[in-house]
């Protein structure tokens, strides 16, 4: 597996397995299958409600902890954010059955972001989270966080797929040493991604699937990808992307698919802020 090196020296696989929308009762099996397929980066979140299943699959796999890269995410906390962030972190670790995380991400750029970040900085200094980062931060908010805090986020996990490519945002992240990670790399199949004519044509040329072309395109842009699937054969397909290369011409033709707009929710839209900003998790 190819790795990226984060801004604090931590090595992170460039391809992993995401578990958003996998129901809790299916998660242990799905993660067990993903580990058997060779995935070592697992991406979950307190808000997904399936950390326990991820933890059971890890324990039952027998894979040494140091060979795994486990990410979970902090949901929006009420004040006092520093205390509540620490409590949320401990709850996630208990559910996962782990004593440390490889990456802890702030899931949303809302509420007391600075209080949450200071608590995450402490957890990082204590060695409980080997790296800390954010998700869904647009460049203005990301740079504000960077310039006003001690620790620069190691990662920003954002919606990135052929229809929303984030090229300019990636440049800002590169400038500040923040690794871009794609969520929704397949746009969850929206816009008929898996049968898109241009992507299908490129896939046919390589004897690969559209899914593999999309993952290869992300990897060649130095973007960490975390495709989700509940099907073992797709998990195997999605990790078999290190034996071919897209040409410059193919990369350039995929670049023409960018619409520059989210297919899900734009975190700068006040109605999205209202919708997410008001949501709290039950422990
Ligand atoms: P995604 O990976 O873009 O798409 C998943 C969909 O693609 C599922 O419907 C899956 O179906 C299908 N699929 C997977 N492999 C396929 C293949 N080879 N051929 C055809 N269909 C295939 O969507 P996502 O789960 O939203 O994003 C990936 C991960 O990013 C999440 O799991 C989560 O870890 C993370 N994420 C983070 C945030 C955030 O706010 N930070 C938001 C969303 C997601 P089956 O499962 O039926 O195979």
Coordinates of C-alpha atoms and ligand atoms in Angstrom, one line a residue:
X1 CA 0.0 0.0 0.0
X2 CA 1.2 3.5 -0.9
X3 CA 1.4 5.9 2.0
X4 CA 1.2 9.7 2.4
X5 CA 3.3 11.4 5.2
X6 CA 1.3 13.8 7.3
X7 CA 2.7 17.2 8.5
X8 CA 3.7 15.6 11.8
X9 CA 5.5 12.7 10.2
X10 CA 2.7 10.1 10.7
X11 CA 2.3 7.7 7.7
X12 CA -1.2 7.2 6.4
X13 CA -2.3 4.7 3.8
X14 CA -3.5 6.6 0.6
X15 CA -6.5 4.2 0.4
X16 CA -8.8 3.0 3.1
X17 CA -12.3 1.9 3.9
X18 CA -15.2 4.1 5.0
X19 CA -18.2 2.9 7.0
X20 CA -20.7 5.8 6.7
X21 CA -24.3 4.4 6.3
X22 CA -23.3 0.9 7.1
X23 CA -25.9 -0.2 9.7
X24 CA -24.5 -1.1 13.1
X25 CA -25.6 -4.7 12.8
X26 CA -23.7 -5.1 9.5
X27 CA -20.6 -3.2 10.4
X28 CA -18.5 -5.9 12.0
X29 CA -19.0 -8.2 9.0
X30 CA -18.2 -5.4 6.5
X31 CA -15.0 -4.3 8.3
X32 CA -14.0 -8.0 8.8
X33 CA -14.3 -8.4 5.0
X34 CA -12.5 -5.1 4.3
X35 CA -9.5 -6.2 6.6
X36 CA -9.4 -9.5 4.8
X37 CA -9.3 -7.7 1.5
X38 CA -6.2 -5.8 2.7
X39 CA -7.6 -2.5 3.9
X40 CA -5.7 -1.1 6.9
X41 CA -7.1 2.4 7.1
X42 CA -10.6 2.4 8.7
X43 CA -12.8 5.6 8.7
X44 CA -15.7 5.8 11.1
X45 CA -17.3 8.6 13.2
X46 CA -19.3 9.0 16.5
X47 CA -22.2 10.2 14.3
X48 CA -22.2 6.9 12.2
X49 CA -23.3 4.9 15.3
X50 CA -21.2 2.0 14.3
X51 CA -17.9 2.4 16.2
X52 CA -18.6 -0.8 18.3
X53 CA -18.8 -2.9 15.1
X54 CA -15.6 -1.5 13.8
X55 CA -13.9 -2.2 17.2
X56 CA -15.2 -5.8 17.3
X57 CA -13.9 -6.5 13.7
X58 CA -10.5 -5.0 14.7
X59 CA -10.3 -7.2 17.8
X60 CA -11.4 -10.4 16.0
X61 CA -9.0 -9.8 13.1
X62 CA -5.9 -10.5 15.2
X63 CA -4.1 -7.8 13.1
X64 CA -1.5 -6.0 15.2
X65 CA -2.7 -2.6 16.3
X66 CA 0.4 -0.9 14.8
X67 CA -0.5 -2.2 11.3
X68 CA -3.9 -0.4 11.4
X69 CA -4.7 3.3 10.9
X70 CA -8.0 4.1 12.7
X71 CA -9.9 7.3 12.2
X72 CA -13.0 8.5 14.1
X73 CA -14.6 11.9 14.3
X74 CA -15.8 14.3 16.9
X75 CA -19.4 15.4 16.5
X76 CA -20.4 19.1 17.4
X77 CA -20.2 19.7 21.1
X78 CA -22.1 21.9 23.5
X79 CA -20.1 24.3 25.8
X80 CA -17.9 23.8 27.6
X81 CA -16.4 22.4 24.4
X82 CA -13.0 21.4 25.9
X83 CA -14.5 19.2 28.6
X84 CA -17.1 17.7 26.2
X85 CA -14.6 17.0 23.5
X86 CA -12.5 15.0 25.9
X87 CA -15.6 13.1 27.1
X88 CA -16.7 12.4 23.4
X89 CA -13.2 11.2 22.6
X90 CA -13.2 8.7 25.6
X91 CA -16.7 7.5 24.5
X92 CA -15.4 6.8 21.0
X93 CA -12.3 5.0 22.2
X94 CA -14.4 2.9 24.6
X95 CA -16.7 1.9 21.8
X96 CA -13.8 1.1 19.5
X97 CA -12.0 -0.8 22.3
X98 CA -8.8 1.1 21.6
X99 CA -6.4 3.1 23.7
X100 CA -5.4 5.6 21.0
X101 CA -6.5 6.8 17.6
X102 CA -4.3 7.3 14.5
X103 CA -6.4 10.2 13.4
X104 CA -9.2 12.2 15.2
X105 CA -11.2 14.6 13.0
X106 CA -13.5 17.4 13.9
X107 CA -16.5 16.3 11.8
X108 CA -18.1 19.7 11.2
X109 CA -16.9 23.3 11.1
X110 CA -19.6 24.5 13.5
X111 CA -20.1 25.7 17.1
X112 CA -17.1 26.3 19.3
X113 CA -14.5 25.1 16.8
X114 CA -11.6 26.6 18.7
X115 CA -12.6 25.1 22.0
X116 CA -12.9 21.7 20.3
X117 CA -9.6 22.1 18.6
X118 CA -7.8 23.1 21.8
X119 CA -9.0 19.9 23.4
X120 CA -7.9 17.9 20.3
X121 CA -4.5 19.5 20.5
X122 CA -4.2 18.3 24.1
X123 CA -5.2 14.8 23.2
X124 CA -2.6 14.9 20.5
X125 CA 0.1 16.1 22.9
X126 CA -0.8 13.3 25.3
X127 CA -0.3 10.8 22.5
X128 CA -3.9 9.6 22.5
X129 CA -4.5 10.8 18.9
X130 CA -1.4 10.4 16.8
X131 CA -2.7 13.0 14.4
X132 CA -5.6 15.4 14.5
X133 CA -7.5 17.1 11.7
X134 CA -10.8 18.4 10.4
X135 CA -13.5 17.7 7.9
X136 CA -15.7 19.8 5.8
X137 CA -13.7 23.0 6.2
X138 CA -13.7 25.4 3.3
X139 CA -10.4 27.2 2.7
X140 CA -11.3 30.4 4.6
X141 CA -12.2 28.6 7.8
X142 CA -9.3 26.1 7.4
X143 CA -6.7 28.9 7.1
X144 CA -8.3 30.8 10.0
X145 CA -7.9 27.7 12.2
X146 CA -4.3 27.2 11.0
X147 CA -3.2 30.8 11.7
X148 CA -4.8 31.0 15.1
X149 CA -3.7 27.8 16.7
X150 CA -0.5 25.9 17.6
X151 CA -1.2 22.7 15.7
X152 CA -2.0 22.7 12.0
X153 CA -4.6 20.1 11.1
X154 CA -2.9 17.1 9.5
X155 CA -5.9 16.3 7.3
X156 CA -9.0 18.0 5.9
X157 CA -11.6 15.4 4.8
X158 CA -13.9 17.0 2.2
X159 CA -16.3 16.0 -0.5
X160 CA -14.1 15.3 -3.5
X161 CA -15.2 13.3 -6.6
X162 CA -15.1 13.8 -10.4
X163 CA -18.1 16.3 -10.3
X164 CA -16.6 18.4 -7.4
X165 CA -12.8 18.2 -7.7
X166 CA -11.6 20.8 -5.2
X167 CA -8.5 21.6 -7.2
X168 CA -8.1 25.2 -5.8
X169 CA -9.0 24.1 -2.3
X170 CA -6.3 21.4 -2.6
X171 CA -3.7 24.1 -3.5
X172 CA -4.6 26.0 -0.3
X173 CA -4.2 22.8 1.7
X174 CA -0.9 22.0 0.1
X175 CA 0.4 25.5 0.9
X176 CA -0.5 25.0 4.6
X177 CA 0.7 21.4 4.8
X178 CA -2.8 19.9 5.3
X179 CA -3.4 16.6 3.6
X180 CA -6.6 16.4 1.5
X181 CA -8.8 13.3 2.0
X182 CA -11.8 12.6 -0.2
X183 CA -15.2 11.7 1.2
X184 CA -17.9 10.5 -1.2
X185 CA -15.2 9.7 -3.8
X186 CA -17.9 8.0 -5.9
X187 CA -20.3 10.8 -5.2
X188 CA -22.3 7.9 -3.7
X189 CA -23.1 6.9 -7.3
X190 CA -24.9 10.3 -8.0
X191 CA -25.0 11.7 -11.6
X192 CA -24.8 8.0 -12.7
X193 CA -21.1 8.0 -11.9
X194 CA -20.7 4.3 -12.3
X195 CA -22.0 4.4 -15.9
X196 CA -20.7 7.8 -16.9
X197 CA -19.7 7.6 -20.6
X198 CA -16.2 9.3 -20.3
X199 CA -15.3 7.3 -17.2
X200 CA -16.6 4.1 -18.7
X201 CA -14.5 4.7 -21.9
X202 CA -11.3 5.2 -19.8
X203 CA -12.1 2.2 -17.7
X204 CA -12.5 0.0 -20.8
X205 CA -9.1 1.1 -22.1
X206 CA -7.5 -0.1 -18.9
X207 CA -9.7 -3.2 -18.5
X208 CA -10.8 -1.7 -15.1
X209 CA -14.1 -0.5 -13.6
X210 CA -15.3 3.1 -13.3
X211 CA -14.8 2.8 -9.6
X212 CA -11.2 1.8 -10.1
X213 CA -10.6 4.7 -12.5
X214 CA -12.1 7.2 -10.0
X215 CA -9.9 5.9 -7.1
X216 CA -6.8 5.9 -9.4
X217 CA -7.6 9.5 -10.4
X218 CA -7.8 10.5 -6.7
X219 CA -4.6 8.7 -5.8
X220 CA -2.7 10.3 -8.8
X221 CA -3.8 13.7 -7.4
X222 CA -2.3 12.7 -4.0
X223 CA -5.7 12.5 -2.4
X224 CA -6.4 9.9 0.3
X225 CA -9.6 7.9 -0.6
X226 CA -11.9 5.9 1.6
X227 CA -14.5 4.1 -0.6
X228 CA -17.4 2.4 1.2
X229 CA -19.0 -0.8 0.1
X230 CA -20.8 -3.6 1.9
X231 CA -19.9 -6.1 -0.9
X232 CA -16.7 -8.1 -0.5
X233 CA -16.1 -8.3 -4.3
X234 CA -16.4 -4.5 -4.6
X235 CA -14.0 -4.1 -1.6
X236 CA -11.5 -6.3 -3.5
X237 CA -12.1 -4.3 -6.7
X238 CA -11.6 -1.0 -5.0
X239 CA -8.3 -1.9 -3.5
X240 CA -6.9 -3.3 -6.8
X241 CA -5.9 0.1 -8.1
X242 CA -2.1 0.0 -7.9
X243 CA -1.4 -1.9 -11.1
X244 CA -2.3 0.7 -13.7
X245 CA -1.8 4.4 -14.3
X246 CA -4.0 7.1 -15.9
X247 CA -2.2 9.1 -18.6
X248 CA -1.9 12.9 -18.4
X249 CA -4.5 13.1 -21.2
X250 CA -7.0 10.9 -19.2
X251 CA -6.4 13.0 -16.1
X252 CA -7.0 16.1 -18.1
X253 CA -10.2 14.7 -19.6
X254 CA -11.6 13.8 -16.2
X255 CA -10.8 17.3 -15.0
X256 CA -13.5 18.6 -17.5
X257 CA -16.2 16.8 -15.4
X258 CA -15.8 19.3 -12.5
X259 CA -18.9 21.4 -11.8
X260 CA -17.3 23.2 -8.9
X261 CA -20.4 22.5 -6.7
X262 CA -21.3 20.1 -4.0
X263 CA -23.7 17.3 -4.8
X264 CA -24.6 16.9 -1.1
X265 CA -24.5 20.0 1.2
X266 CA -22.5 23.1 1.0
X267 CA -21.2 23.9 4.5
X268 CA -21.2 27.6 3.7
X269 CA -25.0 27.6 3.1
X270 CA -26.8 29.0 6.2
X271 CA -29.5 26.4 5.9
X272 CA -26.9 23.6 6.2
X273 CA -25.4 25.4 9.2
X274 CA -28.9 25.4 10.8
X275 CA -29.5 21.8 10.0
X276 CA -26.1 20.4 11.3
X277 CA -25.5 23.1 13.9
X278 CA -28.6 22.1 15.8
X279 CA -27.9 18.4 15.7
X280 CA -26.5 16.7 18.8
X281 CA -25.6 13.0 19.4
X282 CA -26.9 10.9 22.3
X283 CA -24.0 9.1 24.1
Ligands
LIG1 P1 -18.9 6.6 -1.7 O1 -17.7 5.9 -1.2 O2 -18.7 7.7 -2.7 O3 -19.9 5.6 -2.4 C1 -20.4 4.5 -1.7 C2 -21.4 3.9 -2.7 O4 -20.8 3.3 -3.8 C3 -22.2 2.8 -2.0 O5 -23.6 2.9 -2.5 C4 -21.6 1.5 -2.6 O6 -22.5 0.5 -2.7 C5 -21.1 1.9 -3.9 N1 -19.9 1.2 -4.4 C6 -18.8 1.1 -3.8 N2 -17.9 0.4 -4.5 C7 -18.5 0.2 -5.7 C8 -18.0 -0.4 -6.9 N3 -16.8 -0.9 -7.0 N4 -18.9 -0.5 -7.9 C9 -20.2 0.0 -7.8 N5 -20.6 0.6 -6.7 C10 -19.8 0.7 -5.7 O7 -19.7 7.2 -0.5 P2 -19.5 7.5 1.0 O8 -19.7 6.3 1.8 O9 -20.4 8.6 1.4 O10 -18.0 8.1 1.2 C11 -16.9 7.3 1.6 C12 -16.6 7.5 3.0 O11 -16.3 8.8 3.3 C13 -17.7 7.2 4.0 O12 -18.0 5.8 4.2 C14 -17.2 7.9 5.3 O13 -16.2 7.1 5.9 C15 -16.6 9.1 4.7 N6 -17.5 10.3 4.7 C16 -17.2 11.4 5.5 C17 -18.1 12.5 5.5 C18 -17.7 13.6 6.3 O14 -18.5 14.5 6.6 N7 -16.5 13.7 6.8 C19 -19.3 12.5 4.7 C20 -19.5 11.4 4.0 C21 -18.7 10.3 3.9 P3 -22.4 -0.9 -1.8 O15 -22.1 -0.5 -0.4 O16 -23.8 -1.5 -2.0 O17 -21.4 -1.7 -2.5

